[in-house]
Coordinates of C-alpha atoms and ligand atoms in Angstrom, one line a residue:
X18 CA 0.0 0.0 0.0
X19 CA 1.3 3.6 -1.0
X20 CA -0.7 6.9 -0.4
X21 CA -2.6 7.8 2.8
X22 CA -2.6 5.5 6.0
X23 CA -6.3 4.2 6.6
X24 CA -6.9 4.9 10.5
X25 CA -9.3 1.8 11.2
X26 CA -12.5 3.0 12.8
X27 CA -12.5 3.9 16.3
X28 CA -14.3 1.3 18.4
X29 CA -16.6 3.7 20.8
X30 CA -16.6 1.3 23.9
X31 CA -16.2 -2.3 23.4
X32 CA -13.0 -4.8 23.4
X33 CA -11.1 -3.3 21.2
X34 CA -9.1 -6.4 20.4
X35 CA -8.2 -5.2 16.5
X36 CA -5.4 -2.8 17.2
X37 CA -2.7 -5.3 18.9
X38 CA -3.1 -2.5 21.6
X39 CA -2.4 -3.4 25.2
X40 CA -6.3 -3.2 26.5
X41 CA -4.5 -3.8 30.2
X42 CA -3.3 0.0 30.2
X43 CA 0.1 1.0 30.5
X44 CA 2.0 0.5 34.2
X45 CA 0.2 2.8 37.3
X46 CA 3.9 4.0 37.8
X47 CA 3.7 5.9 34.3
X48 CA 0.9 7.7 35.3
X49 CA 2.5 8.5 38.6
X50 CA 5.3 10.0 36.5
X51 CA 3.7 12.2 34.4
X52 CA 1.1 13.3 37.0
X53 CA 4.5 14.7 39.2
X54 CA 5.3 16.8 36.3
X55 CA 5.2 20.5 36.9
X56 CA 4.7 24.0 34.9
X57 CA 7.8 24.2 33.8
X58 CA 8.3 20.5 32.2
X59 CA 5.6 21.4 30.3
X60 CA 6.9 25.1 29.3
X61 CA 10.6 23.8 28.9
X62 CA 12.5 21.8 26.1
X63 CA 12.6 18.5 27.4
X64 CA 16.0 17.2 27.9
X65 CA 16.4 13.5 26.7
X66 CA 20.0 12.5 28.7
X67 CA 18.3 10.4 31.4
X68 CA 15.6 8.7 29.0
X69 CA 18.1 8.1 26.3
X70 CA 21.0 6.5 28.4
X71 CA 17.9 4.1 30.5
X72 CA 16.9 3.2 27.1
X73 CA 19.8 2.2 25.7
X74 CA 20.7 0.2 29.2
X75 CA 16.9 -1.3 28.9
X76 CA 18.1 -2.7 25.5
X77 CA 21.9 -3.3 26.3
X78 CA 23.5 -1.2 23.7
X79 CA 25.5 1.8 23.9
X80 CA 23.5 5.3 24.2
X81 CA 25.1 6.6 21.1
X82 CA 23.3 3.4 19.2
X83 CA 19.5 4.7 20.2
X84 CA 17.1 7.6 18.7
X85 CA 14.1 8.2 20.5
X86 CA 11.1 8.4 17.9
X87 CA 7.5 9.8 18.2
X88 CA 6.1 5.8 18.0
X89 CA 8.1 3.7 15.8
X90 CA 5.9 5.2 12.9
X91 CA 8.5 8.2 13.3
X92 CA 11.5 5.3 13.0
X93 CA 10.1 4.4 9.8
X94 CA 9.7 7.5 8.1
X95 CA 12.8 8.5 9.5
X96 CA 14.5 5.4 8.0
X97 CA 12.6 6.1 4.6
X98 CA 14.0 9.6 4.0
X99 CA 17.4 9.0 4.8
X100 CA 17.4 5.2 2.7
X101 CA 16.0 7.7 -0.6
X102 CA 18.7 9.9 0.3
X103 CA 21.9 7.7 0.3
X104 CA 23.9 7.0 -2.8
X105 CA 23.3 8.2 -6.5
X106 CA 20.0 6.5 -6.9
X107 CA 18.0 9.1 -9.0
X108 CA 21.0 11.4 -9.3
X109 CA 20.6 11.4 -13.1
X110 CA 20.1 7.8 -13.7
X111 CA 16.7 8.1 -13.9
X112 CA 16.1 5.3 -10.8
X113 CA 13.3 5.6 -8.1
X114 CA 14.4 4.5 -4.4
X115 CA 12.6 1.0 -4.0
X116 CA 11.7 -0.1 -0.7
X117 CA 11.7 -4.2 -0.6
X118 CA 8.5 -5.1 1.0
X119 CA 7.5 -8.7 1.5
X120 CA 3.7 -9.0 2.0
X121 CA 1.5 -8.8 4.0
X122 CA 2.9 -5.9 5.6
X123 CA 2.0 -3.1 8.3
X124 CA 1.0 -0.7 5.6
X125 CA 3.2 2.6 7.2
X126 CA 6.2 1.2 5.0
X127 CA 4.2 2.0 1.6
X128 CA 2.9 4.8 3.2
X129 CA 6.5 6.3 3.8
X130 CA 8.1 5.0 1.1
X131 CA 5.5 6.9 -1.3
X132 CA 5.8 10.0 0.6
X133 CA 9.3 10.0 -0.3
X134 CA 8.5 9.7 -4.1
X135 CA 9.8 5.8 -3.7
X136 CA 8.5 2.6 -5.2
X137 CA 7.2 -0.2 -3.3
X138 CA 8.5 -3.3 -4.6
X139 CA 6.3 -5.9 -2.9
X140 CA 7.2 -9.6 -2.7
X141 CA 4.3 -12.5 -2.7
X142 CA 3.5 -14.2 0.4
X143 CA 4.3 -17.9 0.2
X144 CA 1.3 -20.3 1.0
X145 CA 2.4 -20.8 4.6
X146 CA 3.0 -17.1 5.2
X147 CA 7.1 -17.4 6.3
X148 CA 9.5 -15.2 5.7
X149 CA 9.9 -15.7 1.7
X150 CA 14.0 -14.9 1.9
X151 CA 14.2 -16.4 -1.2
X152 CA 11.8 -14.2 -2.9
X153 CA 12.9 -10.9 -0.9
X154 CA 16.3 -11.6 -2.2
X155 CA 15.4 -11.8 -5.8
X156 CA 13.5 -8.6 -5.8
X157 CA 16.5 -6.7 -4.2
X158 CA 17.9 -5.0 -7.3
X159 CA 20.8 -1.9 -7.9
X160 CA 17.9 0.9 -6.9
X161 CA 16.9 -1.1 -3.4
X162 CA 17.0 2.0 -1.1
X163 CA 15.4 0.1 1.9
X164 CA 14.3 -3.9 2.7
X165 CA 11.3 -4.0 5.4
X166 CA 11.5 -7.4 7.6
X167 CA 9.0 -7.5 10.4
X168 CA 9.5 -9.7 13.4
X169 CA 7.6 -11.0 14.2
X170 CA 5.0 -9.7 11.4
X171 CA 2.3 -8.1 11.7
X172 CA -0.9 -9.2 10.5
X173 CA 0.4 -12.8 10.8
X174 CA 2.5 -12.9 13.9
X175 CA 5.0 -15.0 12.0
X176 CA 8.8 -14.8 13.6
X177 CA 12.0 -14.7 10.8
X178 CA 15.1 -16.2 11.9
X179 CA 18.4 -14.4 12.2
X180 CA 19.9 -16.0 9.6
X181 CA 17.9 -14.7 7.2
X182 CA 17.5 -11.2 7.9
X183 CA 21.8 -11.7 7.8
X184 CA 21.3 -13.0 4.4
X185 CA 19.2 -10.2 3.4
X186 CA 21.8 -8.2 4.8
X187 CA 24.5 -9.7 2.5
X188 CA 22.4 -8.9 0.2
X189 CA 21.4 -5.5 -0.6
X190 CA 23.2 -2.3 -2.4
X191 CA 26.7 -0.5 -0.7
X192 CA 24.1 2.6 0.9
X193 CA 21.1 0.7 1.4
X194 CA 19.5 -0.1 4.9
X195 CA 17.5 -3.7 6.0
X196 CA 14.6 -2.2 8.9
X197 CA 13.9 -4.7 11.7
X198 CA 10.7 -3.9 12.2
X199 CA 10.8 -5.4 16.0
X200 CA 7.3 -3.3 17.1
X201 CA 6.3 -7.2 19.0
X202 CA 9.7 -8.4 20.2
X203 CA 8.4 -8.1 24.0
X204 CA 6.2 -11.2 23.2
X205 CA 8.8 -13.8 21.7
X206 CA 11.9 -12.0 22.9
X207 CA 13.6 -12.2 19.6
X208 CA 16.0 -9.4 18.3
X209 CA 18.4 -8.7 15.8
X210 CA 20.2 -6.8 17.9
X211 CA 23.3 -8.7 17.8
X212 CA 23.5 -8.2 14.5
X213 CA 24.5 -4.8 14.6
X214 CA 27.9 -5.7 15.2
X215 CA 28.8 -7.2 11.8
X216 CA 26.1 -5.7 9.7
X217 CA 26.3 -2.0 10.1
X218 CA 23.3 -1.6 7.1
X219 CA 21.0 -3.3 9.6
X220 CA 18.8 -1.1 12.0
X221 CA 16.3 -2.0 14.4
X222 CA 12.8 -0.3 15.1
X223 CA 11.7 -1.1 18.8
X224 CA 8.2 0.4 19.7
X225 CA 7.0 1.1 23.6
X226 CA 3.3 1.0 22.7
X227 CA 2.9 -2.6 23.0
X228 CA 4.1 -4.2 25.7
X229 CA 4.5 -1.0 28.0
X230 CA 1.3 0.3 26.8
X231 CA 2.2 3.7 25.7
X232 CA 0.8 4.0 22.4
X233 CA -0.7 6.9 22.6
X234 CA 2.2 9.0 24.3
X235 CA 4.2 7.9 21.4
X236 CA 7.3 6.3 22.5
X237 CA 9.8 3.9 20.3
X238 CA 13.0 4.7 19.2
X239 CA 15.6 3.0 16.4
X240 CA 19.0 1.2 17.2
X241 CA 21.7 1.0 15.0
X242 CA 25.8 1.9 14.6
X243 CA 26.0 5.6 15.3
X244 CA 26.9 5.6 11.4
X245 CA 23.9 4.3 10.3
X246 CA 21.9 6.7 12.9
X247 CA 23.6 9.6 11.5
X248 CA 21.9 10.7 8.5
X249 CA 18.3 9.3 10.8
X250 CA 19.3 12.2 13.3
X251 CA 18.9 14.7 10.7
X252 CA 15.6 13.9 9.8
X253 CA 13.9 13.1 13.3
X254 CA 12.9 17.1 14.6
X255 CA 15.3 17.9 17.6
X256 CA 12.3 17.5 20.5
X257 CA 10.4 15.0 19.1
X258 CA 9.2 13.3 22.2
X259 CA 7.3 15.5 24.1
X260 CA 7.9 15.6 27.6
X261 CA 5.5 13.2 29.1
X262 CA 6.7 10.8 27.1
X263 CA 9.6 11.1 28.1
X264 CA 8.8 10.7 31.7
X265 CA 6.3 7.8 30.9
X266 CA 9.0 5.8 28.8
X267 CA 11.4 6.3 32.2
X268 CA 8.5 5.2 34.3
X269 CA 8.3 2.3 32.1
X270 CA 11.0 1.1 31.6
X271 CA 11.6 0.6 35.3
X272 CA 8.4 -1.5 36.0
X273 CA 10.1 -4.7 34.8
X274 CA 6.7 -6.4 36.9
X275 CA 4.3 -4.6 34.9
X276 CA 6.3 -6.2 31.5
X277 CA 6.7 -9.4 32.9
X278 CA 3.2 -9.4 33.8
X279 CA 1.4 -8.4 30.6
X280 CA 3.8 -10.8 28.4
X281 CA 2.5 -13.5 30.9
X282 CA -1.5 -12.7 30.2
X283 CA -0.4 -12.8 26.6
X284 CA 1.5 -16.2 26.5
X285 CA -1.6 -17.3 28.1
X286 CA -4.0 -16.2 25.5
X287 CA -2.1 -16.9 22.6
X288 CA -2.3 -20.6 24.1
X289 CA -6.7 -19.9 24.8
X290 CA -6.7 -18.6 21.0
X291 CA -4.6 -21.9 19.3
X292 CA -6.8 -24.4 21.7
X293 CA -9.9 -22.6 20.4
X294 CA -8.8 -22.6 17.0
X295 CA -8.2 -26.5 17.5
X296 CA -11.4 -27.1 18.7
X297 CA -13.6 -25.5 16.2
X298 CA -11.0 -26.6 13.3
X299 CA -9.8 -23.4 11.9
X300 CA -6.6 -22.8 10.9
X301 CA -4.3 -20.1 12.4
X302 CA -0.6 -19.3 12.6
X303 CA 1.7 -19.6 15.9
X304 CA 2.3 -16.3 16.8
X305 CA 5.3 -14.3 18.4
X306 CA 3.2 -11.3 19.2
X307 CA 0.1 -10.1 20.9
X308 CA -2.5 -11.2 18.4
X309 CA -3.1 -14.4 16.7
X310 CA -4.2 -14.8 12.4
X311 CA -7.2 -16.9 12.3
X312 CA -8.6 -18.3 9.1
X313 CA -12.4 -18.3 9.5
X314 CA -13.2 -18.7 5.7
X315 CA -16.3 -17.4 3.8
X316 CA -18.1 -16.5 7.2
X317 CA -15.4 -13.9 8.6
X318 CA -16.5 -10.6 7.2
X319 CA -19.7 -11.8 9.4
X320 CA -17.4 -12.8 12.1
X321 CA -16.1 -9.5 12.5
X322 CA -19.4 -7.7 11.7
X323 CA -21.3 -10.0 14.7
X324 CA -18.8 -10.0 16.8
X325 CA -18.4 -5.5 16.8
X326 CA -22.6 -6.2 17.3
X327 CA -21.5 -7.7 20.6
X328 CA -18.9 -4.4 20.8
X329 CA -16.1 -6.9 20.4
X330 CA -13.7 -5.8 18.2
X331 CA -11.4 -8.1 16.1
X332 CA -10.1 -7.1 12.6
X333 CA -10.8 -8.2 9.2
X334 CA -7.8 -9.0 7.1
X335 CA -9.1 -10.6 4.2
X336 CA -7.5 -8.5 2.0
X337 CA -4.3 -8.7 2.8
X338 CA -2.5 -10.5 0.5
X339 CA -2.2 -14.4 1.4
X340 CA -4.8 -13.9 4.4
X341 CA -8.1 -14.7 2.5
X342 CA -10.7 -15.5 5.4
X343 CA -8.5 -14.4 7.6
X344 CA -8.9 -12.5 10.7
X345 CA -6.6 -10.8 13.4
X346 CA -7.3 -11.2 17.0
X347 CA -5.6 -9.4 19.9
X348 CA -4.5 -11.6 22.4
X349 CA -3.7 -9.6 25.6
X350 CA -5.4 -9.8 28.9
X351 CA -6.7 -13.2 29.4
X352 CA -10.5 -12.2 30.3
X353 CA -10.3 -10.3 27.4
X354 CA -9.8 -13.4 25.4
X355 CA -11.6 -15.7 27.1
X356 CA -14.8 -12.7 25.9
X357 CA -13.8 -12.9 22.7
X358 CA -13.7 -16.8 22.3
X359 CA -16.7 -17.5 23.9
X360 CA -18.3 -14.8 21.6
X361 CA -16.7 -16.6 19.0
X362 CA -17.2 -19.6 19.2
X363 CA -21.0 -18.7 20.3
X364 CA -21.6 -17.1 16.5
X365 CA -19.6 -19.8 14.6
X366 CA -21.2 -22.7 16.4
X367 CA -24.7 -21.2 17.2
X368 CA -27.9 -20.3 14.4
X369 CA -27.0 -19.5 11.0
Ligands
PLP424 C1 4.8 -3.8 12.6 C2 4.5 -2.5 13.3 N1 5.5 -1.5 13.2 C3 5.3 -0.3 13.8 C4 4.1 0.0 14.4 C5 3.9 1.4 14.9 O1 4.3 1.5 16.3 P1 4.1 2.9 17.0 O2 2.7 2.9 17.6 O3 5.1 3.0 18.1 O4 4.3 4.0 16.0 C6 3.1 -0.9 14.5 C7 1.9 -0.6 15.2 O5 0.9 -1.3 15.3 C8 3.3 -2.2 13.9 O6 2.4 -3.1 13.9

């Protein structure tokens, strides 16, 4: 997808179980946080030393390997501009930047890569929805700017292995950047981060909205060599965290209980949503995030439609590519789950 980003429909009320949000709410201790700040932290510049040397200890790299971004959304773009920017790609040769994008995808990296004037170059999903390395390395080509690879992925919750991603690495253009896109790593723990190291075109994109509950403060932030960050720094606006996030991300990041807690109800009801799934004999796909794919067939736009009537909300992924039928299901709190299934399995089992 290229051109404007679709905002799904707000659910007024209701489980909103179709944004992979955390419906727990973020720690109590972030709210403590932001509730001690005064008049001037809100009339100041904020001041990013603390936040940016705790984040970079939360994820075990040095503080000169971490930007702060408004959401990872910010990452993204950020990544984008600067990809379209390195090397002679258009200078004269008459090449577009081409951002590698295996499908199906979150749809901010069309989004971003058409805002820059780039070209989406998506690869087909194979029939089991892996990572297609394979594929993703044919389509790289001398005007690859950028290559997406999201860990796990979002819509299907599918996990890519190291190896991989390196070989992706290997693979692209002198100038161009591979994006870990890492926005569920709290709920399978897997990173690229080691990476780094030996493949300085590699960045990470870590998001706080998901595990820590702060989407809407906006917190996530990109990791990479300070090389790579550079020309990422001159595109992310000097305060782009505003000061509560700051404080909430610090507040965070210190209430390893609240993590530990929330990955736990997860783990739980990704476990609910596969027995379920069992059960009633629908396919779906293990998952290394906080929502599970579930293939319901002819009967999901229903699904979704009977389920909202219950002010459930799940979300319809049909047309994705490779996820006919298919539906996306948050998987958080465990009562949360437990609703939905029983709703579920109440409309798929009950009355035509
Ligand atoms: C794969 C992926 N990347 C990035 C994001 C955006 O994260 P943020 O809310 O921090 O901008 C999301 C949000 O759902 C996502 O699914």
């Amino acid at each position: 997808m290229s051109g404007e980003y679709q905002r799904p429909v707000a659910a007024a009320g209701g489980l909103r179980l179709h944004l992979n949000e955390n419906t727990a709410g973020c720690s109590p201790r972030v709210l403590e946080a932001i509730r001690s700040l005064g008049a001037e932290d809100m009339a100041f510049y904020p001041d990013y030393d603390q936040v940016v040397r705790e984040t970079a200890a939360y994820l075990g790299v040095p503080e000169a390997w971490v930007l702060l971004t408004n959401g990872l959304d910010e990452g993204i773009l950020a990544a984008t501009v600067a990809s379209a920017q390195a090397g002679v790609i258009g200078g004269g040769t008459g090449l577009r930047p081409e951002s590698v994008v295996p499908q199906p995808a979150f749809d901010m990296y069309g989004v971003c890569t058409g805002a820059v004037g780039g070209v989406v170059v998506e690869v087909a999903p194979r029939e089991d929805l892996q990572f297609p390395v394979d594929a993703v390395l044919d389509a790289v080509r001398p005007a690859t700017r950028l290559v997406f690879v999201t860990s796990p992925n979002n819509p299907t919750g599918v996990r890519v292995k190291l190896d991989d991603i390196a070989r992706v690495a290997d693979a692209v253009p002198p100038g161009a950047l591979v994006f870990v896109d890492e926005a569920y790593h709290d709920f399978c723990g897997d990173t690229a981060v080691p990476l780094l190291s030996t493949r300085p075109n590699v960045i990470v994109g870590r998001t706080f909205a998901k595990g820590h509950g702060l989407a809407a403060l906006r917190a996530g932030c990109v990791v990479a060599r300070p090389e790579t960050l550079a020309p990422l720094r001159r595109v992310v606006p000097p305060y782009s965290l505003n000061v509560c996030a700051a404080a909430g991300l610090r507040a965070a990041l210190q209430d390893a209980g609240y993590l530990r807690w929330y990955v736990d109800q997860v783990h739980t009801s990704r476990e609910m949503v596969y027995r379920t799934c069992e059960r009633l004999g629908l396919r779906c796909w293990e998952s290394g995030a906080n929502f599970v794919l579930v293939r319901i067939g002819d009967r999901a736009a229903g699904l979704v439609a009977r389920l909202a009537e219950r002010g459930v909300f799940v979300r319809d992924r049909t047309g994705d590519p490779g996820c006919a039928g298919c539906v996306r299901i948050t998987a958080g709190v465990v009562e949360h789950t437990e609703r939905c299934l029983s709703a579920m399995e109440d409309i798929l089992c009950g009355a035509p």
